[in-house]
Coordinates of C-alpha atoms and ligand atoms in Angstrom, one line a residue:
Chain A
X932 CA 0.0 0.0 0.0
X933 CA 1.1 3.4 -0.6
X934 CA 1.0 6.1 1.4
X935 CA -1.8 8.6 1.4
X936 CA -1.4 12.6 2.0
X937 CA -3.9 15.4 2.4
X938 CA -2.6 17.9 0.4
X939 CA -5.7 20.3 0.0
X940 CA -9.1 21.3 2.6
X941 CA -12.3 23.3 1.8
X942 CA -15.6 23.7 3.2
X943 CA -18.4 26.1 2.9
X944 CA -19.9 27.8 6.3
X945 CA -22.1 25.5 7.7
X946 CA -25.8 26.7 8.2
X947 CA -29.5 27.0 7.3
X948 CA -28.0 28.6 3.3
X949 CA -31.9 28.9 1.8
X950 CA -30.0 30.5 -1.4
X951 CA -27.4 28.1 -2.4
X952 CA -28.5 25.3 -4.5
X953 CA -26.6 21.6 -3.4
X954 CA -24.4 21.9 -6.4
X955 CA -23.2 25.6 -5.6
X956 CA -22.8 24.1 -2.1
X957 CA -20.8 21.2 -3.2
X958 CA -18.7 23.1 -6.1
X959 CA -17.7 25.9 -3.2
X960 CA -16.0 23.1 -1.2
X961 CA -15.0 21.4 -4.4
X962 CA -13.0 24.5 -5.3
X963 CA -11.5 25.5 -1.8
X964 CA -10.0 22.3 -1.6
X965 CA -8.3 22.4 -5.3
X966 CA -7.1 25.6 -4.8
X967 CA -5.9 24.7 -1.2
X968 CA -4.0 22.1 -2.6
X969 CA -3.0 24.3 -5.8
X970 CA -4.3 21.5 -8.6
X971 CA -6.9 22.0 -10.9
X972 CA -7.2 18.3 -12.2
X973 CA -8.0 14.6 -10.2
X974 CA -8.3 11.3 -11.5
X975 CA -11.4 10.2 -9.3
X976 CA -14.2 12.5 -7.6
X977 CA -15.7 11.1 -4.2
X978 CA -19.1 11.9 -3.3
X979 CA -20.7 11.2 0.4
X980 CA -24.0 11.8 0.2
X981 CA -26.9 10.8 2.5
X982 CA -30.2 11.2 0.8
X983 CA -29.7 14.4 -2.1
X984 CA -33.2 12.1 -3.6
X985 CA -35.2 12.9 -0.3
X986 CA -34.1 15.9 0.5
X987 CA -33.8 17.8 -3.1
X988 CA -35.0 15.3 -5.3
X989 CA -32.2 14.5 -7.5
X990 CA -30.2 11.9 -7.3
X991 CA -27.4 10.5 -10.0
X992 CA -25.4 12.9 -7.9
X993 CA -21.6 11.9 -9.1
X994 CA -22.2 12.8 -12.4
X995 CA -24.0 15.7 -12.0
X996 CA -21.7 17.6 -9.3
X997 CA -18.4 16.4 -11.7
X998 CA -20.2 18.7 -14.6
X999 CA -20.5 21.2 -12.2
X1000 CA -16.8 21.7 -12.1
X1001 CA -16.2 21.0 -15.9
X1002 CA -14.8 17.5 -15.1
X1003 CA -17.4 15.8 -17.5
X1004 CA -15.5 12.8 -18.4
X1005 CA -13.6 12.1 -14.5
X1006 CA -14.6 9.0 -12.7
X1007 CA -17.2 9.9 -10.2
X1008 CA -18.4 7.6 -7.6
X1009 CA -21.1 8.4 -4.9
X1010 CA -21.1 6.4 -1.2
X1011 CA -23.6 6.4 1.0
X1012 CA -24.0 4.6 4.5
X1013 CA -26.0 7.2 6.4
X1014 CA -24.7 9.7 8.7
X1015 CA -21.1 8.2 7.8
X1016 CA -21.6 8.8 3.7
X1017 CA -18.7 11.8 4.3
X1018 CA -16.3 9.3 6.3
X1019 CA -16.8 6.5 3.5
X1020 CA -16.0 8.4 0.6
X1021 CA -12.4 9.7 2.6
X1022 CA -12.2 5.7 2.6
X1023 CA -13.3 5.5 -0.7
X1024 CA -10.4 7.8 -1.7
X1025 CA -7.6 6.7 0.3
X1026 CA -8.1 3.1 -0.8
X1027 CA -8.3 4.1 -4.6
X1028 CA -4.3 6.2 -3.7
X1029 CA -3.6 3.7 -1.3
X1030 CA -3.8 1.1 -4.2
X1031 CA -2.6 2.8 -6.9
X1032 CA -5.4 2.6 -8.9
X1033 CA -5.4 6.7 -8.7
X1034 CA -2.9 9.0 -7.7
X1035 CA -5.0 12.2 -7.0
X1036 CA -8.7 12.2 -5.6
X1037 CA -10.9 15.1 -5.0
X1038 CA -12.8 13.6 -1.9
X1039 CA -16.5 15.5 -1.3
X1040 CA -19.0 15.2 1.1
X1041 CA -22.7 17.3 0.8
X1042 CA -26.0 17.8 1.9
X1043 CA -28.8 20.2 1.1
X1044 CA -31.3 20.0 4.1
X1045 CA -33.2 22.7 4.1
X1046 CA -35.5 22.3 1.1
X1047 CA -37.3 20.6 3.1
X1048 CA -40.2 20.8 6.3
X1049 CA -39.2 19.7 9.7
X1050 CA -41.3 16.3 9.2
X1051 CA -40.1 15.7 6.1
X1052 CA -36.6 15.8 7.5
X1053 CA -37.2 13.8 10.2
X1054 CA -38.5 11.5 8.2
X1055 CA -35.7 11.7 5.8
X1056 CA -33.0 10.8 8.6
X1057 CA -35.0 8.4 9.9
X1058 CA -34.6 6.4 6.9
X1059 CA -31.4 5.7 8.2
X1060 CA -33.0 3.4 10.9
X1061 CA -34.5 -0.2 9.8
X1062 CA -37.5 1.3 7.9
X1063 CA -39.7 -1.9 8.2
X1064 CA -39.4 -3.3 11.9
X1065 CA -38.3 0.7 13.5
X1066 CA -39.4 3.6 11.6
X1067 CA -42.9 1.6 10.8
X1068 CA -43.7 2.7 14.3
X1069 CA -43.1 5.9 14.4
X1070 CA -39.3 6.2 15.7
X1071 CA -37.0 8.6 14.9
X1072 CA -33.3 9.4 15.3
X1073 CA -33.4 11.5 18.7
X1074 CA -36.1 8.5 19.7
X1075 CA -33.2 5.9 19.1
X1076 CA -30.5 7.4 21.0
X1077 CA -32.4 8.9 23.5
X1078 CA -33.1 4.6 23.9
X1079 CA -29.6 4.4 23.9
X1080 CA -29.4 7.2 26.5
X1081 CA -31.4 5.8 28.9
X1082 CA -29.7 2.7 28.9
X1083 CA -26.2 4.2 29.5
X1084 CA -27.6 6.4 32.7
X1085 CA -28.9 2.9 33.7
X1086 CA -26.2 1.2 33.8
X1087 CA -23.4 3.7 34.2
X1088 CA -25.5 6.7 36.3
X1089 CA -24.9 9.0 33.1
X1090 CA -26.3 11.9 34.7
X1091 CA -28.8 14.2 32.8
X1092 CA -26.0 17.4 33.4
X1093 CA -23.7 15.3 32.3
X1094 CA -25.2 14.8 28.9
X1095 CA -25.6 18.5 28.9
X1096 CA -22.2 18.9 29.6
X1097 CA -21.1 17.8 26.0
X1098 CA -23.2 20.4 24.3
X1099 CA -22.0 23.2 26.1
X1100 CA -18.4 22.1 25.9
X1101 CA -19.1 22.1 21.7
X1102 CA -20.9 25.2 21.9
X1103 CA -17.7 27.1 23.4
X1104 CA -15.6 25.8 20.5
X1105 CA -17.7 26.8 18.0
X1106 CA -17.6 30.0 19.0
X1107 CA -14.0 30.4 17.7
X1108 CA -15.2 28.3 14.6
X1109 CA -16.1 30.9 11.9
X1110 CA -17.7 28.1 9.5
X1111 CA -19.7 26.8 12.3
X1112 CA -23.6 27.2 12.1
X1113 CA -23.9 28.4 15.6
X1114 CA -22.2 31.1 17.8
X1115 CA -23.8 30.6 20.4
X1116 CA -22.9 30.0 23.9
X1117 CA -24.8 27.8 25.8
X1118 CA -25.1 26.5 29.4
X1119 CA -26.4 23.3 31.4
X1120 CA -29.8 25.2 32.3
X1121 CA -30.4 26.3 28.8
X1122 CA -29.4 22.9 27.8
X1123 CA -31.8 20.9 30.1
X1124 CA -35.0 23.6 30.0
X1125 CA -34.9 23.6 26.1
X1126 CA -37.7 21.7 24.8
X1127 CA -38.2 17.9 25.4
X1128 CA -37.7 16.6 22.0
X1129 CA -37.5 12.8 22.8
X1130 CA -37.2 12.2 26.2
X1131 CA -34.4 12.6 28.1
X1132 CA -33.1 14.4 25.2
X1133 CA -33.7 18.1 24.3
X1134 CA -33.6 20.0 21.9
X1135 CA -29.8 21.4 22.7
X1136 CA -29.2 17.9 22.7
X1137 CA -29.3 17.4 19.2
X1138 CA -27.4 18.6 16.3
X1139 CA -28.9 20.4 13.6
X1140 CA -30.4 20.6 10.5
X1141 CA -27.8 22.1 8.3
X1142 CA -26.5 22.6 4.6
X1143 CA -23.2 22.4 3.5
X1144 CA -20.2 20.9 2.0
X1145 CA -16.6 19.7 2.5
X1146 CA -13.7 18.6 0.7
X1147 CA -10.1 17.6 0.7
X1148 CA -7.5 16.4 -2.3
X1149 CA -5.5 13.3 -1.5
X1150 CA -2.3 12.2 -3.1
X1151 CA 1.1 9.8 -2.9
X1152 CA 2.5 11.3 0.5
X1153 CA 5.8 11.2 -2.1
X1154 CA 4.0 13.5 -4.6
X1155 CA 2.7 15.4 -1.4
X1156 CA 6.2 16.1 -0.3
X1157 CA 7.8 17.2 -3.8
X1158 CA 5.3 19.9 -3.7
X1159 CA 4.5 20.7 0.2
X1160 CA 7.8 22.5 0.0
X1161 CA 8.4 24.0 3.9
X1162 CA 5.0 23.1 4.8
X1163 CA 4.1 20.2 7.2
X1164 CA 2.7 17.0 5.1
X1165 CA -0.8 15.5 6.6
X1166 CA -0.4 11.6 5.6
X1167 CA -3.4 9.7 6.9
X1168 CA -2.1 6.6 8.6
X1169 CA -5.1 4.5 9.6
X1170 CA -8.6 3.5 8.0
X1171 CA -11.1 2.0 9.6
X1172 CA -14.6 1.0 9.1
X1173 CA -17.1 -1.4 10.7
X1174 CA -20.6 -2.0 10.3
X1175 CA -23.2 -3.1 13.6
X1176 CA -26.9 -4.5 13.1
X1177 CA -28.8 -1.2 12.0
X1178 CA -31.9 -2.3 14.2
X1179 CA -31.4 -1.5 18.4
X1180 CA -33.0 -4.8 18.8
X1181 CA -30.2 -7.2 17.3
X1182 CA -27.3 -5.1 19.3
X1183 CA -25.5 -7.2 20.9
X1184 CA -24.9 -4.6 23.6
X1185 CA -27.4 -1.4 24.0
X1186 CA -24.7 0.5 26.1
X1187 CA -21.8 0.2 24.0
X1188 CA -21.4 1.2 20.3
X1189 CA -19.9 -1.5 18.5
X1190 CA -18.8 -0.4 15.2
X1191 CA -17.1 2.5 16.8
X1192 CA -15.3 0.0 18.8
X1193 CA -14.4 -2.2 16.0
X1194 CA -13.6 0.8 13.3
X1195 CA -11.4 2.6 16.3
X1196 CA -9.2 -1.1 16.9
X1197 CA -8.8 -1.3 13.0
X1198 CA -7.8 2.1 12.3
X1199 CA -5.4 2.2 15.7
X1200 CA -3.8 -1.1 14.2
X1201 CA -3.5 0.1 10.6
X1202 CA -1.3 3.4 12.1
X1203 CA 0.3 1.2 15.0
X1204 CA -1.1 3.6 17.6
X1205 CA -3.4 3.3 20.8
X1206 CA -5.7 6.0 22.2
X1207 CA -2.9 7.5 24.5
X1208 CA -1.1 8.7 21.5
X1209 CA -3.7 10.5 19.9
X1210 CA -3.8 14.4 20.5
X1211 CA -6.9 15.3 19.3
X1212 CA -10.5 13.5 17.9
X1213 CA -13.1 14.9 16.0
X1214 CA -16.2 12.2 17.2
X1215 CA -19.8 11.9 15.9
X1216 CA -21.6 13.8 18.6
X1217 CA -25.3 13.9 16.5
X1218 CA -26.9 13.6 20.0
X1219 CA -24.4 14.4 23.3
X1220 CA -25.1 11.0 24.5
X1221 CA -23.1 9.9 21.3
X1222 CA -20.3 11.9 21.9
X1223 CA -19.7 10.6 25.7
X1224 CA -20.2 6.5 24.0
X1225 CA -17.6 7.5 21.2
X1226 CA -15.2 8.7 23.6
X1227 CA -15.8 5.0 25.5
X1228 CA -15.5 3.0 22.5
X1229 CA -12.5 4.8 21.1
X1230 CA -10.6 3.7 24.2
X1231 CA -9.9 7.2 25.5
X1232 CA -12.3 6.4 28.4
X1233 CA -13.2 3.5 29.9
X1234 CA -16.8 2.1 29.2
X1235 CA -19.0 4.5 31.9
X1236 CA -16.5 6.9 32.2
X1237 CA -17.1 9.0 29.3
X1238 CA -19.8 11.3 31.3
X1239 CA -17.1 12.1 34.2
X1240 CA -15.0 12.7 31.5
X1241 CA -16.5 15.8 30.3
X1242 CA -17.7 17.1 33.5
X1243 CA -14.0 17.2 34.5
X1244 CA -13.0 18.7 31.8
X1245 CA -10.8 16.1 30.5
X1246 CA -12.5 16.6 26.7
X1247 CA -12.4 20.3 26.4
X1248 CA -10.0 22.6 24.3
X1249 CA -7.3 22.3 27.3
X1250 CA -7.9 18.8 28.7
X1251 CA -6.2 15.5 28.2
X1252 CA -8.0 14.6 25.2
X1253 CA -9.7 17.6 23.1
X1254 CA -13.0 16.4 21.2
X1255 CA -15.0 17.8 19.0
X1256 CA -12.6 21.4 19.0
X1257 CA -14.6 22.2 15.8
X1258 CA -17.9 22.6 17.4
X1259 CA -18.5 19.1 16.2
X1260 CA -21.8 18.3 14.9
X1261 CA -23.5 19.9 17.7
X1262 CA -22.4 23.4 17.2
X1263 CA -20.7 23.6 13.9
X1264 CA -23.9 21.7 11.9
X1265 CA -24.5 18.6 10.7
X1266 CA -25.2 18.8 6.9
X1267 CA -25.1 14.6 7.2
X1268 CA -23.0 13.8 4.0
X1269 CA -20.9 16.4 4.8
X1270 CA -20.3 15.8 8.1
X1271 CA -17.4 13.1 7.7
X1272 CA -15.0 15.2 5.5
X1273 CA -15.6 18.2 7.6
X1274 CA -14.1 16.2 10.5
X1275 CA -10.6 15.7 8.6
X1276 CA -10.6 19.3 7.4
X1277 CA -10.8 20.5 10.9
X1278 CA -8.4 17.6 12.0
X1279 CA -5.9 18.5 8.8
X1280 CA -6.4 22.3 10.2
X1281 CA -5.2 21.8 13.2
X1282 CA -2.0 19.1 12.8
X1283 CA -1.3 22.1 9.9
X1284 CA -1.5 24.5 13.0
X1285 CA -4.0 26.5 11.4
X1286 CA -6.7 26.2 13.7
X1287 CA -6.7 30.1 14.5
X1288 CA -8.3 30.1 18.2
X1289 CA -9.0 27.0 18.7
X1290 CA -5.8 25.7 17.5
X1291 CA -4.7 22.5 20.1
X1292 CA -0.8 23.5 20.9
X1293 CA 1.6 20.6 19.5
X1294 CA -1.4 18.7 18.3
X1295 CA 0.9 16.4 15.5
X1296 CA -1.6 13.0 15.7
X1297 CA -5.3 13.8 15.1
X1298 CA -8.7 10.9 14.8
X1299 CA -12.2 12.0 13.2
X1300 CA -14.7 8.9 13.8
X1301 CA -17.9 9.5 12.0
X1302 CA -21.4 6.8 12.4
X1303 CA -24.4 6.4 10.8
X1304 CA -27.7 5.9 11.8
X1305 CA -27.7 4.8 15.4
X1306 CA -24.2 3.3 15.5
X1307 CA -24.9 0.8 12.2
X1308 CA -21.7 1.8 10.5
X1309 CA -18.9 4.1 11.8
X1310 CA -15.7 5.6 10.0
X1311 CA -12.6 6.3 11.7
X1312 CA -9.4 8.0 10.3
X1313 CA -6.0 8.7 12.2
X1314 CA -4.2 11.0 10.6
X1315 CA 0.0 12.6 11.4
X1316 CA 1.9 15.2 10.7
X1317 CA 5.0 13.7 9.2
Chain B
X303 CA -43.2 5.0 0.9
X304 CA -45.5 2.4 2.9
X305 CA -47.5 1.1 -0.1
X306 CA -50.7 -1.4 0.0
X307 CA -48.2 -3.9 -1.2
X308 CA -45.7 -3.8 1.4
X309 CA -48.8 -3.7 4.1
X310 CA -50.0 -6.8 2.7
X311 CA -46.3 -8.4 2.5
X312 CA -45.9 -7.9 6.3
X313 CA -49.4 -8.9 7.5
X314 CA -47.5 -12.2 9.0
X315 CA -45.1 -10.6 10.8
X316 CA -47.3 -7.4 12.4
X317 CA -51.0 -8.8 12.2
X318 CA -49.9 -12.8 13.7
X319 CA -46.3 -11.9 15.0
X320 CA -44.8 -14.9 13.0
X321 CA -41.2 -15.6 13.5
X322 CA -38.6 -18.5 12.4
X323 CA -36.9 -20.5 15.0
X324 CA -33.2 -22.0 13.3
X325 CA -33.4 -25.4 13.7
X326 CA -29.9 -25.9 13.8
X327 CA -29.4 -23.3 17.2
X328 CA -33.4 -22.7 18.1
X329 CA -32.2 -18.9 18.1
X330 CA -36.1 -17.6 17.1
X331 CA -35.6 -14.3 14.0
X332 CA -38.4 -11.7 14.0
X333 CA -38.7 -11.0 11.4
X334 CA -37.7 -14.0 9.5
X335 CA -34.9 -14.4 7.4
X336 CA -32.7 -16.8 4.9
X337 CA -30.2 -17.2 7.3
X338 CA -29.5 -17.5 11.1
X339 CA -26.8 -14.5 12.0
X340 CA -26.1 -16.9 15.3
X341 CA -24.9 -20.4 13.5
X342 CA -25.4 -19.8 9.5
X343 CA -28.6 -22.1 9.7
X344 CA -30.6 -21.8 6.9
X345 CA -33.6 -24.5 7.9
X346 CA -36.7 -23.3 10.4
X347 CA -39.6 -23.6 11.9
X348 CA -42.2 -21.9 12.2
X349 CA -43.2 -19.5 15.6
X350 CA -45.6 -17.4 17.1
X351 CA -44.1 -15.2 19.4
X352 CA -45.3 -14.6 22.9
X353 CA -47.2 -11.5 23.7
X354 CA -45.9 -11.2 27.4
X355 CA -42.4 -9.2 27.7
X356 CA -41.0 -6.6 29.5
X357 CA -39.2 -2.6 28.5
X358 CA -35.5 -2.6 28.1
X359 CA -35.6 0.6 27.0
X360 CA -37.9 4.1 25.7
X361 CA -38.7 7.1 24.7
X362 CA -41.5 10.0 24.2
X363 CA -40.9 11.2 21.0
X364 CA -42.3 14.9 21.1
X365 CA -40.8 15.9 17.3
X366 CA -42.7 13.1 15.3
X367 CA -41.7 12.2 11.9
X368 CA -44.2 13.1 8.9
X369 CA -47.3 10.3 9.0
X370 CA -47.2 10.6 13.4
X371 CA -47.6 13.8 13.7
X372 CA -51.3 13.7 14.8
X373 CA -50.1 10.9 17.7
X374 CA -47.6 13.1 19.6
X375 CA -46.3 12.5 22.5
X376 CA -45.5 9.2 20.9
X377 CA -44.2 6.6 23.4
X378 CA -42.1 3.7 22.3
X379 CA -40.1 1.0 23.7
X380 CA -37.9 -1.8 22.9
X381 CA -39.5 -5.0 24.1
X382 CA -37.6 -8.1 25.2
X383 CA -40.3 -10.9 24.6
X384 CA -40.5 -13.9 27.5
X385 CA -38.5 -16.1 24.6
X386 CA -35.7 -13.4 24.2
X387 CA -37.1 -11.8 21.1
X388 CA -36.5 -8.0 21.2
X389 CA -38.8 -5.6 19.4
X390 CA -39.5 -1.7 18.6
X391 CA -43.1 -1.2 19.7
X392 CA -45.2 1.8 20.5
X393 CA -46.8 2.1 24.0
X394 CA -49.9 2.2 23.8
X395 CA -53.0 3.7 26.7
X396 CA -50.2 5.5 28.3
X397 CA -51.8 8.7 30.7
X398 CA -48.6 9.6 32.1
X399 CA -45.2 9.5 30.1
X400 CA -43.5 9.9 33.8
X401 CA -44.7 6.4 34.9
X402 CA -42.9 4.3 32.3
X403 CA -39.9 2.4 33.3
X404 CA -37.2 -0.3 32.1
X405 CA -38.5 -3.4 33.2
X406 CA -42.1 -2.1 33.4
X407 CA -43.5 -5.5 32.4
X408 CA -46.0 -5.1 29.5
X409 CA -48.5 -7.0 27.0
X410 CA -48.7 -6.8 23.2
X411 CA -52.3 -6.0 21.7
X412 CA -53.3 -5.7 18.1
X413 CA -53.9 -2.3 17.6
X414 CA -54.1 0.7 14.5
X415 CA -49.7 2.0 14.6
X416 CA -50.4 4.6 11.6
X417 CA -52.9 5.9 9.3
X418 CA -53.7 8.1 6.2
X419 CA -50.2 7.5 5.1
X420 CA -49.6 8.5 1.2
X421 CA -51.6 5.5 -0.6
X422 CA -54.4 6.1 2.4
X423 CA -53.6 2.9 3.9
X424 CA -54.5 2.4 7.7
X425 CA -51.7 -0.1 9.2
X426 CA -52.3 -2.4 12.0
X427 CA -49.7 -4.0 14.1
X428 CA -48.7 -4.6 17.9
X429 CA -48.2 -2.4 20.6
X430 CA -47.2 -2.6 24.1
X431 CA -49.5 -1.9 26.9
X432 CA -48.6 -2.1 30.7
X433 CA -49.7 -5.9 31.5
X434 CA -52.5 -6.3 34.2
X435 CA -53.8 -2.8 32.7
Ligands
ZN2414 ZN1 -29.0 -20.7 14.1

């Protein structure tokens, strides 16, 4: 296998953008990243995409957004496993440099969410749950892990505050996030006297409904360094990927997420690193419950652990283990395609040291874990400064 | 998205709960399937699955998804089944969201889950209600 580089980031602001279309969305990141890296050609375009069909109505996406840049005629490839389409198709391009089957991928992740109403949304996301023997009934994606919520305070004594703690935490970083949807600070009595919205969760529980874009161009690390000059070189060191039974009532365990787990010890042994190595992790915090179970089944806390964690600080901007320094999907928006390339832009940001504010000092190993549905697939990516 | 076809499809499964049980491991699949995920089996037997189980977990959902949004607050619960069988269900005659539990031990009863859906189909299935209620 060859090595892989990140040689170029771009992302659009993250937000409720009514007058962008989901191809201006996409081409704004598509762009950013090219000229980031200073190329204007690729032999592959990656697309991770959710639901552009539900949510716009149009799907035969890779095609379309490859026109959209005047690359009619590029292999174009859309992947799609839920919330984790963005973290798939950074897989889908690392693989294709990895193997030599392409030397230079322009790796995209997009959604356009705001076309729609509320329900329809809801409804949209929740087709990421079993649609026959869970969404039949009514369920949606707050409903599942606020299940999964109640079952960690159950067994662990998760406190309600706690949960609240992860929110607020995000909320401070995205306040020195410029792309992020919200600047906003928050605290744990705005977080726990917002509205119920599937109980114990509330509303500044959940991330939001967002549009947006991301992307990044990957190379040879060799190619990376002939033309990185005096700049660092971002070489992504470990893939990993896992799938779990999409339906809460085949898991195996209800308190633990399990392709998390599995995706963290597959991308930990493809870099040869553990949890105390890394300096920095981007996790899927859709709900905060999420983000205190990734933090458990990453390793960086042990299982129950991961609600002490934040309440002692240990996960902020200055603690042991800094999560989620983007905002993460809480504060910075959660366009769902996009969401899993945004986490290695901010991840490449900082090991580049260009994290402005919220830059993590000395930060040189850096992890983005992204998960779809309720934990059915995850995504994780180590990525060094070499 | 829920068409009269796929109602019909699934009357088994949500109007007489019929399962398989593997007879290689006896693990029991709701909803059946070609193959056992536990031992590879692909041989079974029929099953009816028992109505009495208890709450391993809920919620309220108070944001419903389009179709549910005339049954808000919506309560539902994955059921563990007396044979080990877990299931998404609604909860149904609840009065007061703050008495449900985990454990709370409950009952399954055919009852109307959604209606008025796109093709104006009105779907039946199983919910949970509070057993001895
Ligand atoms: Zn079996």
């Amino acid at each position: 296998m060859r090595d892989v580089a990140v040689i170029g980031i771009g992302m659009t602001s993250f937000g409720e953008l009514w007058e962008t279309p989901l191809r201006s969305l996409w081409a704004e990141a598509a762009l950013a990243a090219l000229d980031n890296a200073g190329i204007d050609s690729v032999d592959l375009v990656t697309i991770g995409c959710m639901s552009s069909g539900l949510f716009t109505g149009q799907e035969h996406l890779a095609s379309l957004l490859a026109d959209e840049l005047g690359m009619a005629g590029v292999p174009a490839t859309r992947v799609e496993s839920a919330c984790a389409s963005g973290g798939l198709a950074v897989r889908a391009g690392f693989a294709e440099v990895a193997s030599g089957l392409c030397d230079t991928v322009l790796v995209t992740g997009v959604e356009k969410m705001t076309d729609v109403d509320g329900a329809d949304a809801t409804y949209a996301l929740g087709t990421a749950a079993d649609a026959e023997w869970e969404g039949f009934h009514g369920v949606t994606f707050p409903g599942l892990y606020a299940m999964l919520a109640r079952i960690h305070m159950q067994k662990y004594g998760t406190t309600r505050e706690q949960l609240a703690r992860v929110a607020v935490k995000n909320h401070a970083n995205g306040l020195l996030n410029p792309h992020a949807q919200y600047h906003l600070k928050v605290t744990v009595q705005d977080v726990v006297n917002s509205t119920l919205v599937a109980d114990p969760l509330c509303l500044l529980d959940c991330s939001p409904v967002t549009d947006g874009a991301a992307a990044l161009v990957l190379t040879t690390a060799e190619r990376a360094r002939e033309i990185a000059g005096d700049k660092p070189v971002v070489v992504i060191t470990g893939s990993g990927m896992a799938t779990d039974t999409v339906t809460l009532a085949n898991r195996a365990d209800l308190a633990e997420l399990g392709a998390v787990k599995l995706a963290g010890e597959r991308a930990y042994a493809m870099a040869r690193r553990k949890p105390e190595d890394i300096h920095l992790v981007e996790v899927h915090d859709c709900f905060t419950i999420a983000e205190i179970m990734a933090t458990e089944a990453l390793g960086f806390f042990n299982p129950g652990f991961g609600g002490s964690a934040v309440e002692k600080g240990l996960t902020s901007l200055q603690g042991k283990i800094p999560v989620n320094t983007s905002g993460g999907l809480k504060s910075k928006g959660h366009p769902v395609g996009a969401t899993g390339v945004a986490q290695v832009v901010e991840i490449v940001s900082q090991l580049r040291g260009e994290a402005g504010q919220r830059q993590v000092q000395g930060a040189k190993i850096g992890m983005a874990q992204n998960m779809g549905g309720s934990g059915g697939s995850s995504v994780v990516h180590i990525l060094e400064v070499v | 998205m829920f068409s009269p076809a796929r109602a019909w499809r699934e009357y088994p499964q949500r109007y007489r709960l019929e399962a398989a049980k593997c007879t290689e491991c006896s693990k029991i699949l709701y909803p059946p399937r070609l193959v056992c995920p536990a031992c590879g089996g692909r041989t079974f037997t029929p099953e009816i699955l028992p109505r009495e189980g208890k709450v391993v977990t809920f919620t309220v959902i108070r944001v419903p998804p389009a179709g549910f949004t005339e049954q808000t607050p919506l309560p539902l619960a994955l059921v563990e089944l007396a044979n080990g069988v877990r299931l998404m269900v609604q909860i149904g005659d609840v009065e007061n969201p703050e008495t449900l539990e985990i454990g709370m031990p409950v009952r399954l009863e055919f009852r109307r889950i959604s209606w008025d859906g796109e093709a104006g189909v009105i779907f039946y299935g199983h919910k949970a209600v509070r057993a001895g209620s």
